[in-house]
Amino acid sequence: MSGAVDLSALKQPPAAPGGAAATPGNHTVTEADFESKVIRRSTQVPVVVALYSQRSPGSVELVRTLERLNAADGGSWDLATIEAEPNMNIVQALRVQGIPTVIAVAGGQPLADFEGAQPEPQVRQWIDAVLDATAGKLEGDAGAQPEPEVEDPRFVAAEDALSEGDIAGAEAAYEAILAEEPANEEAKAALRQLRFLTRAQQLDPAVVATADADPADLDAALDAADVELLEQRPEAAFDRIIAIVKRTAGDDRTRARTRLLELFELFDPAEPFVIAARRKLATALY
């Protein structure tokens, strides 16, 4: 798929020889193709969306259970596996409270969901109930498949570099795209996300407590905001930096404001929590 970013190489080292692969199979969906593979596809067959994390072995195993059941059901429903950390906009839009979360989407709307790892018999029963509830109500043929997307070889090269753990190579690949097409929004978004995750995943989560204990420590505060955003708590991250803007001046205020604007760019500007934070920032500045 063109422009999609698979950042799994940033989150977990490659599997040991002979071990199971760290990333689930070929049902991966990202923000770039969520509309086509989930929203539009769900008008034809139910789509089961599984939000998981590489950091949670239980959620990865749940995805593997869903993959087995999907293969056994022969196309009567689609599976979309979404890694939570690189796809924060999807997590926020679906109002996900915990990982793993599984949501059935039909006709472009959420139909049913459950949270937490479940044994296979319960998952089987849940899927059967979804299929019963949607039988004969969707417009498409159960065996129909979405039209294949044409892959952009430049993005493929970047994704390949990431899968091999070559972060510098992936960054260079996205920068090369932008050198050719300065307005390419997919490359801009991928590069922003890559740089944020590279920075944030090197931080010790304990920095949040450090920043809380010493509000005057600007470095700790900015690092703590990164950790909070990585933990899918954008409101907390934004509020922390806005508080810095309120009580500082000069270079410190400029540095805090610049970081906050960078974090805003990781999200859709229409997100309510981004709009609210921008208003708070304006009040803090003026």
mmCIF file of C-alpha atoms in Angstrom:
data_model
loop_
_atom_site.group_PDB
_atom_site.id
_atom_site.type_symbol
_atom_site.label_atom_id
_atom_site.label_comp_id
_atom_site.label_asym_id
_atom_site.label_seq_id
_atom_site.Cartn_x
_atom_site.Cartn_y
_atom_site.Cartn_z
ATOM 1 C CA MET A 1 0.000 0.000 0.000
ATOM 2 C CA SER A 2 1.283 3.452 -0.893
ATOM 3 C CA GLY A 3 2.499 5.639 1.926
ATOM 4 C CA ALA A 4 1.854 3.226 4.763
ATOM 5 C CA VAL A 5 4.385 3.098 7.575
ATOM 6 C CA ASP A 6 5.190 -0.061 9.491
ATOM 7 C CA LEU A 7 7.214 1.014 12.531
ATOM 8 C CA SER A 8 7.271 -2.362 14.235
ATOM 9 C CA ALA A 9 11.059 -2.482 13.919
ATOM 10 C CA LEU A 10 11.261 0.430 16.359
ATOM 11 C CA LYS A 11 9.270 -1.277 19.053
ATOM 12 C CA GLN A 12 10.715 -4.715 19.403
ATOM 13 C CA PRO A 13 13.956 -6.396 18.356
ATOM 14 C CA PRO A 14 13.801 -9.043 15.625
ATOM 15 C CA ALA A 15 12.705 -12.491 16.730
ATOM 16 C CA ALA A 16 15.421 -14.906 17.673
ATOM 17 C CA PRO A 17 16.285 -17.550 15.040
ATOM 18 C CA GLY A 18 13.711 -20.295 15.106
ATOM 19 C CA GLY A 19 11.274 -18.185 17.175
ATOM 20 C CA ALA A 20 7.861 -16.867 16.242
ATOM 21 C CA ALA A 21 7.720 -13.629 14.270
ATOM 22 C CA ALA A 22 6.998 -10.601 16.426
ATOM 23 C CA THR A 23 4.425 -9.040 14.082
ATOM 24 C CA PRO A 24 1.121 -10.714 13.204
ATOM 25 C CA GLY A 25 0.333 -11.633 9.599
ATOM 26 C CA ASN A 26 -0.734 -9.863 6.451
ATOM 27 C CA HIS A 27 -3.928 -8.197 7.688
ATOM 28 C CA THR A 28 -2.101 -5.025 8.737
ATOM 29 C CA VAL A 29 -4.033 -1.759 8.484
ATOM 30 C CA THR A 30 -2.698 1.740 9.191
ATOM 31 C CA GLU A 31 -4.110 5.259 9.143
ATOM 32 C CA ALA A 32 -3.216 5.440 5.435
ATOM 33 C CA ASP A 33 -5.599 2.659 4.383
ATOM 34 C CA PHE A 34 -8.116 2.472 7.253
ATOM 35 C CA GLU A 35 -10.883 4.041 5.171
ATOM 36 C CA SER A 36 -10.511 1.620 2.241
ATOM 37 C CA LYS A 37 -9.806 -1.574 4.199
ATOM 38 C CA VAL A 38 -12.201 -1.015 7.092
ATOM 39 C CA ILE A 39 -14.869 1.627 6.410
ATOM 40 C CA ARG A 40 -15.521 0.931 2.720
ATOM 41 C CA ARG A 41 -14.845 -2.787 2.931
ATOM 42 C CA SER A 42 -17.337 -3.142 5.803
ATOM 43 C CA THR A 43 -20.163 -2.296 3.390
ATOM 44 C CA GLN A 44 -19.455 -5.662 1.743
ATOM 45 C CA VAL A 45 -18.532 -7.938 4.645
ATOM 46 C CA PRO A 46 -18.042 -7.430 8.389
ATOM 47 C CA VAL A 47 -14.549 -6.266 9.280
ATOM 48 C CA VAL A 48 -13.109 -7.326 12.627
ATOM 49 C CA VAL A 49 -10.623 -4.682 13.796
ATOM 50 C CA ALA A 50 -8.035 -5.886 16.315
ATOM 51 C CA LEU A 51 -6.003 -3.165 18.061
ATOM 52 C CA TYR A 52 -2.938 -4.660 19.688
ATOM 53 C CA SER A 53 0.542 -3.829 20.961
ATOM 54 C CA GLN A 54 3.856 -5.583 20.446
ATOM 55 C CA ARG A 55 4.448 -4.918 24.162
ATOM 56 C CA SER A 56 1.529 -7.157 25.106
ATOM 57 C CA PRO A 57 2.106 -10.845 24.353
ATOM 58 C CA GLY A 58 -1.549 -11.530 25.186
ATOM 59 C CA SER A 59 -2.754 -9.104 22.544
ATOM 60 C CA VAL A 60 -0.404 -10.538 19.902
ATOM 61 C CA GLU A 61 -1.719 -14.029 20.690
ATOM 62 C CA LEU A 62 -5.302 -12.766 20.348
ATOM 63 C CA VAL A 63 -4.433 -11.489 16.866
ATOM 64 C CA ARG A 64 -3.067 -14.918 15.959
ATOM 65 C CA THR A 65 -6.320 -16.501 17.177
ATOM 66 C CA LEU A 66 -8.286 -14.140 14.954
ATOM 67 C CA GLU A 67 -6.024 -14.968 12.017
ATOM 68 C CA ARG A 68 -6.732 -18.683 12.436
ATOM 69 C CA LEU A 69 -10.467 -18.103 12.624
ATOM 70 C CA ASN A 70 -10.411 -15.797 9.618
ATOM 71 C CA ALA A 71 -8.566 -18.367 7.535
ATOM 72 C CA ALA A 72 -11.056 -21.044 8.594
ATOM 73 C CA ASP A 73 -14.064 -18.899 7.608
ATOM 74 C CA GLY A 74 -12.948 -18.469 4.023
ATOM 75 C CA GLY A 75 -13.724 -14.807 3.356
ATOM 76 C CA SER A 76 -17.040 -14.389 5.162
ATOM 77 C CA TRP A 77 -15.410 -11.574 7.145
ATOM 78 C CA ASP A 78 -12.233 -9.528 6.952
ATOM 79 C CA LEU A 79 -9.616 -9.044 9.643
ATOM 80 C CA ALA A 80 -7.822 -5.727 10.162
ATOM 81 C CA THR A 81 -4.916 -5.780 12.639
ATOM 82 C CA ILE A 82 -3.787 -2.362 13.854
ATOM 83 C CA GLU A 83 -0.736 -1.769 16.021
ATOM 84 C CA ALA A 84 -1.826 0.872 18.520
ATOM 85 C CA GLU A 85 1.326 2.929 19.068
ATOM 86 C CA PRO A 86 1.989 4.019 15.454
ATOM 87 C CA ASN A 87 -1.728 4.622 14.785
ATOM 88 C CA MET A 88 -2.791 6.967 17.562
ATOM 89 C CA ASN A 89 -5.407 8.722 15.432
ATOM 90 C CA ILE A 90 -7.297 5.440 14.981
ATOM 91 C CA VAL A 91 -7.046 4.648 18.693
ATOM 92 C CA GLN A 92 -8.469 8.051 19.564
ATOM 93 C CA ALA A 93 -11.216 7.946 16.920
ATOM 94 C CA LEU A 94 -12.422 4.542 18.122
ATOM 95 C CA ARG A 95 -12.251 5.671 21.770
ATOM 96 C CA VAL A 96 -10.174 2.646 22.709
ATOM 97 C CA GLN A 97 -9.665 2.373 26.475
ATOM 98 C CA GLY A 98 -7.420 -0.689 26.683
ATOM 99 C CA ILE A 99 -5.259 -2.978 24.582
ATOM 100 C CA PRO A 100 -6.168 -5.387 23.118
ATOM 101 C CA THR A 101 -9.555 -4.226 21.881
ATOM 102 C CA VAL A 102 -11.529 -5.957 19.118
ATOM 103 C CA ILE A 103 -14.279 -4.102 17.249
ATOM 104 C CA ALA A 104 -16.622 -5.434 14.566
ATOM 105 C CA VAL A 105 -17.448 -2.867 11.880
ATOM 106 C CA ALA A 106 -20.360 -3.346 9.464
ATOM 107 C CA GLY A 107 -21.820 -0.861 7.022
ATOM 108 C CA GLY A 108 -19.181 1.663 8.068
ATOM 109 C CA GLN A 109 -20.269 1.637 11.737
ATOM 110 C CA PRO A 110 -19.051 -0.155 14.884
ATOM 111 C CA LEU A 111 -21.357 -3.059 15.666
ATOM 112 C CA ALA A 112 -19.875 -4.882 18.672
ATOM 113 C CA ASP A 113 -16.637 -4.965 20.614
ATOM 114 C CA PHE A 114 -14.750 -6.585 23.452
ATOM 115 C CA GLU A 115 -11.642 -5.676 25.424
ATOM 116 C CA GLY A 116 -8.899 -7.939 26.721
ATOM 117 C CA ALA A 117 -7.497 -11.280 25.661
ATOM 118 C CA GLN A 118 -10.133 -14.027 25.293
ATOM 119 C CA PRO A 119 -9.878 -17.789 24.782
ATOM 120 C CA GLU A 120 -10.539 -19.045 21.278
ATOM 121 C CA PRO A 121 -13.985 -20.590 21.965
ATOM 122 C CA GLN A 122 -15.310 -17.238 23.220
ATOM 123 C CA VAL A 123 -13.829 -15.407 20.249
ATOM 124 C CA ARG A 124 -15.398 -17.969 17.922
ATOM 125 C CA GLN A 125 -18.790 -17.439 19.563
ATOM 126 C CA TRP A 126 -18.454 -13.651 19.302
ATOM 127 C CA ILE A 127 -17.596 -13.784 15.598
ATOM 128 C CA ASP A 128 -20.498 -16.147 14.903
ATOM 129 C CA ALA A 129 -22.827 -13.654 16.594
ATOM 130 C CA VAL A 130 -21.452 -10.839 14.401
ATOM 131 C CA LEU A 131 -21.983 -12.930 11.263
ATOM 132 C CA ASP A 132 -25.535 -13.798 12.319
ATOM 133 C CA ALA A 133 -26.325 -10.140 13.012
ATOM 134 C CA THR A 134 -25.079 -8.995 9.591
ATOM 135 C CA ALA A 135 -26.301 -11.912 7.430
ATOM 136 C CA GLY A 136 -28.042 -10.597 4.299
ATOM 137 C CA LYS A 137 -27.723 -6.956 5.401
ATOM 138 C CA LEU A 138 -24.549 -5.874 3.586
ATOM 139 C CA GLU A 139 -24.489 -4.890 -0.053
ATOM 140 C CA GLY A 140 -21.456 -6.799 -1.282
ATOM 141 C CA ASP A 141 -20.586 -10.367 -2.112
ATOM 142 C CA ALA A 142 -18.959 -12.191 0.811
ATOM 143 C CA GLY A 143 -16.120 -13.361 -1.411
ATOM 144 C CA ALA A 144 -15.421 -9.961 -2.958
ATOM 145 C CA GLN A 145 -12.045 -8.434 -2.287
ATOM 146 C CA PRO A 146 -11.082 -4.760 -2.226
ATOM 147 C CA GLU A 147 -9.243 -3.508 -5.275
ATOM 148 C CA PRO A 148 -5.488 -3.818 -4.795
ATOM 149 C CA GLU A 149 -3.666 -0.565 -4.209
ATOM 150 C CA VAL A 150 -0.665 0.359 -6.314
ATOM 151 C CA GLU A 151 2.416 0.513 -4.126
ATOM 152 C CA ASP A 152 4.798 3.438 -4.406
ATOM 153 C CA PRO A 153 8.320 1.902 -4.596
ATOM 154 C CA ARG A 154 9.768 4.855 -2.683
ATOM 155 C CA PHE A 155 7.558 4.141 0.326
ATOM 156 C CA VAL A 156 8.228 0.430 -0.032
ATOM 157 C CA ALA A 157 11.963 1.164 0.241
ATOM 158 C CA ALA A 158 11.355 3.153 3.426
ATOM 159 C CA GLU A 159 9.212 0.371 4.909
ATOM 160 C CA ASP A 160 11.831 -2.225 4.008
ATOM 161 C CA ALA A 161 14.497 -0.179 5.772
ATOM 162 C CA LEU A 162 12.312 -0.013 8.890
ATOM 163 C CA SER A 163 11.662 -3.748 8.854
ATOM 164 C CA GLU A 164 15.432 -4.290 8.803
ATOM 165 C CA GLY A 165 15.940 -1.901 11.706
ATOM 166 C CA ASP A 166 17.661 0.686 9.507
ATOM 167 C CA ILE A 167 16.130 3.815 11.034
ATOM 168 C CA ALA A 168 18.601 6.183 9.369
ATOM 169 C CA GLY A 169 17.902 4.563 6.003
ATOM 170 C CA ALA A 170 14.136 4.928 6.440
ATOM 171 C CA GLU A 171 14.516 8.572 7.441
ATOM 172 C CA ALA A 172 16.703 9.208 4.391
ATOM 173 C CA ALA A 173 14.119 7.525 2.148
ATOM 174 C CA TYR A 174 11.331 9.791 3.389
ATOM 175 C CA GLU A 175 13.580 12.841 3.072
ATOM 176 C CA ALA A 176 14.350 11.848 -0.536
ATOM 177 C CA ILE A 177 10.621 11.717 -1.314
ATOM 178 C CA LEU A 178 10.189 15.198 0.131
ATOM 179 C CA ALA A 179 13.155 16.466 -1.874
ATOM 180 C CA GLU A 180 11.288 15.383 -5.018
ATOM 181 C CA GLU A 181 7.821 16.335 -3.761
ATOM 182 C CA PRO A 182 7.979 18.919 -0.955
ATOM 183 C CA ALA A 183 4.178 18.851 -0.616
ATOM 184 C CA ASN A 184 3.865 15.062 -0.201
ATOM 185 C CA GLU A 185 1.751 14.872 2.951
ATOM 186 C CA GLU A 186 2.166 11.104 3.403
ATOM 187 C CA ALA A 187 5.945 11.432 3.507
ATOM 188 C CA LYS A 188 5.737 14.413 5.861
ATOM 189 C CA ALA A 189 3.463 12.540 8.244
ATOM 190 C CA ALA A 190 5.599 9.395 8.109
ATOM 191 C CA LEU A 191 8.777 11.342 8.829
ATOM 192 C CA ARG A 192 7.197 13.229 11.744
ATOM 193 C CA GLN A 193 5.904 10.006 13.249
ATOM 194 C CA LEU A 194 9.217 8.223 12.746
ATOM 195 C CA ARG A 195 11.197 11.000 14.428
ATOM 196 C CA PHE A 196 8.790 11.222 17.347
ATOM 197 C CA LEU A 197 8.764 7.471 17.993
ATOM 198 C CA THR A 198 12.543 7.227 17.682
ATOM 199 C CA ARG A 199 12.921 9.966 20.296
ATOM 200 C CA ALA A 200 10.136 8.937 22.648
ATOM 201 C CA GLN A 201 10.896 5.227 22.789
ATOM 202 C CA GLN A 202 14.371 5.931 24.105
ATOM 203 C CA LEU A 203 12.954 7.632 27.198
ATOM 204 C CA ASP A 204 12.521 6.125 30.651
ATOM 205 C CA PRO A 205 8.833 6.344 31.708
ATOM 206 C CA ALA A 206 10.098 7.359 35.151
ATOM 207 C CA VAL A 207 10.803 10.809 33.710
ATOM 208 C CA VAL A 208 7.115 11.628 34.271
ATOM 209 C CA ALA A 209 7.621 11.389 38.041
ATOM 210 C CA THR A 210 10.849 13.380 37.739
ATOM 211 C CA ALA A 211 9.043 16.181 35.904
ATOM 212 C CA ASP A 212 6.187 16.177 38.411
ATOM 213 C CA ALA A 213 8.659 16.500 41.274
ATOM 214 C CA ASP A 214 10.519 19.431 39.689
ATOM 215 C CA PRO A 215 8.269 21.527 37.410
ATOM 216 C CA ALA A 216 11.173 23.897 36.695
ATOM 217 C CA ASP A 217 13.133 21.156 34.904
ATOM 218 C CA LEU A 218 12.276 21.964 31.279
ATOM 219 C CA ASP A 219 14.121 19.002 29.774
ATOM 220 C CA ALA A 220 12.316 16.568 32.058
ATOM 221 C CA ALA A 221 8.958 18.201 31.311
ATOM 222 C CA LEU A 222 9.381 17.887 27.539
ATOM 223 C CA ASP A 223 10.541 14.280 27.877
ATOM 224 C CA ALA A 224 7.576 13.521 30.152
ATOM 225 C CA ALA A 225 5.195 14.935 27.542
ATOM 226 C CA ASP A 226 6.719 12.614 24.934
ATOM 227 C CA VAL A 227 6.183 9.628 27.224
ATOM 228 C CA GLU A 228 2.570 10.632 27.901
ATOM 229 C CA LEU A 229 1.887 10.963 24.197
ATOM 230 C CA LEU A 230 3.490 7.572 23.529
ATOM 231 C CA GLU A 231 1.168 6.145 26.191
ATOM 232 C CA GLN A 232 -1.802 7.594 24.224
ATOM 233 C CA ARG A 233 -2.494 10.403 26.695
ATOM 234 C CA PRO A 234 -2.272 13.429 24.410
ATOM 235 C CA GLU A 235 -4.349 15.720 26.627
ATOM 236 C CA ALA A 236 -1.926 15.178 29.525
ATOM 237 C CA ALA A 237 1.078 15.799 27.271
ATOM 238 C CA PHE A 238 -0.411 18.981 25.830
ATOM 239 C CA ASP A 239 -1.477 20.339 29.228
ATOM 240 C CA ARG A 240 2.008 19.734 30.638
ATOM 241 C CA ILE A 241 3.665 21.812 27.918
ATOM 242 C CA ILE A 242 1.002 24.535 28.007
ATOM 243 C CA ALA A 243 1.722 24.898 31.735
ATOM 244 C CA ILE A 244 5.380 25.477 30.846
ATOM 245 C CA VAL A 245 4.399 28.147 28.305
ATOM 246 C CA LYS A 246 2.330 29.926 30.974
ATOM 247 C CA ARG A 247 5.110 30.178 33.533
ATOM 248 C CA THR A 248 8.168 30.785 31.320
ATOM 249 C CA ALA A 249 9.469 33.475 29.000
ATOM 250 C CA GLY A 250 12.180 33.954 26.401
ATOM 251 C CA ASP A 251 14.003 30.937 25.029
ATOM 252 C CA ASP A 252 12.329 28.462 27.388
ATOM 253 C CA ARG A 253 8.866 29.561 26.304
ATOM 254 C CA THR A 254 9.858 29.428 22.626
ATOM 255 C CA ARG A 255 11.283 25.941 23.051
ATOM 256 C CA ALA A 256 8.137 24.670 24.806
ATOM 257 C CA ARG A 257 5.817 26.253 22.246
ATOM 258 C CA THR A 258 7.842 24.809 19.346
ATOM 259 C CA ARG A 259 7.691 21.299 20.841
ATOM 260 C CA LEU A 260 3.945 21.578 21.399
ATOM 261 C CA LEU A 261 3.344 22.588 17.785
ATOM 262 C CA GLU A 262 5.429 19.588 16.669
ATOM 263 C CA LEU A 263 3.237 17.270 18.750
ATOM 264 C CA PHE A 264 0.059 18.814 17.320
ATOM 265 C CA GLU A 265 1.264 17.814 13.852
ATOM 266 C CA LEU A 266 1.136 14.120 14.793
ATOM 267 C CA PHE A 267 -2.674 14.342 14.813
ATOM 268 C CA ASP A 268 -5.504 15.380 12.552
ATOM 269 C CA PRO A 269 -5.960 19.118 13.223
ATOM 270 C CA ALA A 270 -9.732 18.528 13.456
ATOM 271 C CA GLU A 271 -9.355 16.274 16.517
ATOM 272 C CA PRO A 272 -11.315 17.872 19.400
ATOM 273 C CA PHE A 273 -8.440 17.496 21.859
ATOM 274 C CA VAL A 274 -6.068 19.255 19.421
ATOM 275 C CA ILE A 275 -8.532 22.117 18.921
ATOM 276 C CA ALA A 276 -8.961 22.449 22.692
ATOM 277 C CA ALA A 277 -5.196 22.457 23.272
ATOM 278 C CA ARG A 278 -4.648 25.113 20.603
ATOM 279 C CA ARG A 279 -7.168 27.339 22.379
ATOM 280 C CA LYS A 280 -5.384 26.808 25.695
ATOM 281 C CA LEU A 281 -2.075 27.640 24.063
ATOM 282 C CA ALA A 282 -3.461 30.861 22.625
ATOM 283 C CA THR A 283 -4.726 31.851 26.091
ATOM 284 C CA ALA A 284 -1.350 31.021 27.637
ATOM 285 C CA LEU A 285 0.494 33.133 25.072
ATOM 286 C CA TYR A 286 -1.784 36.140 25.077
#
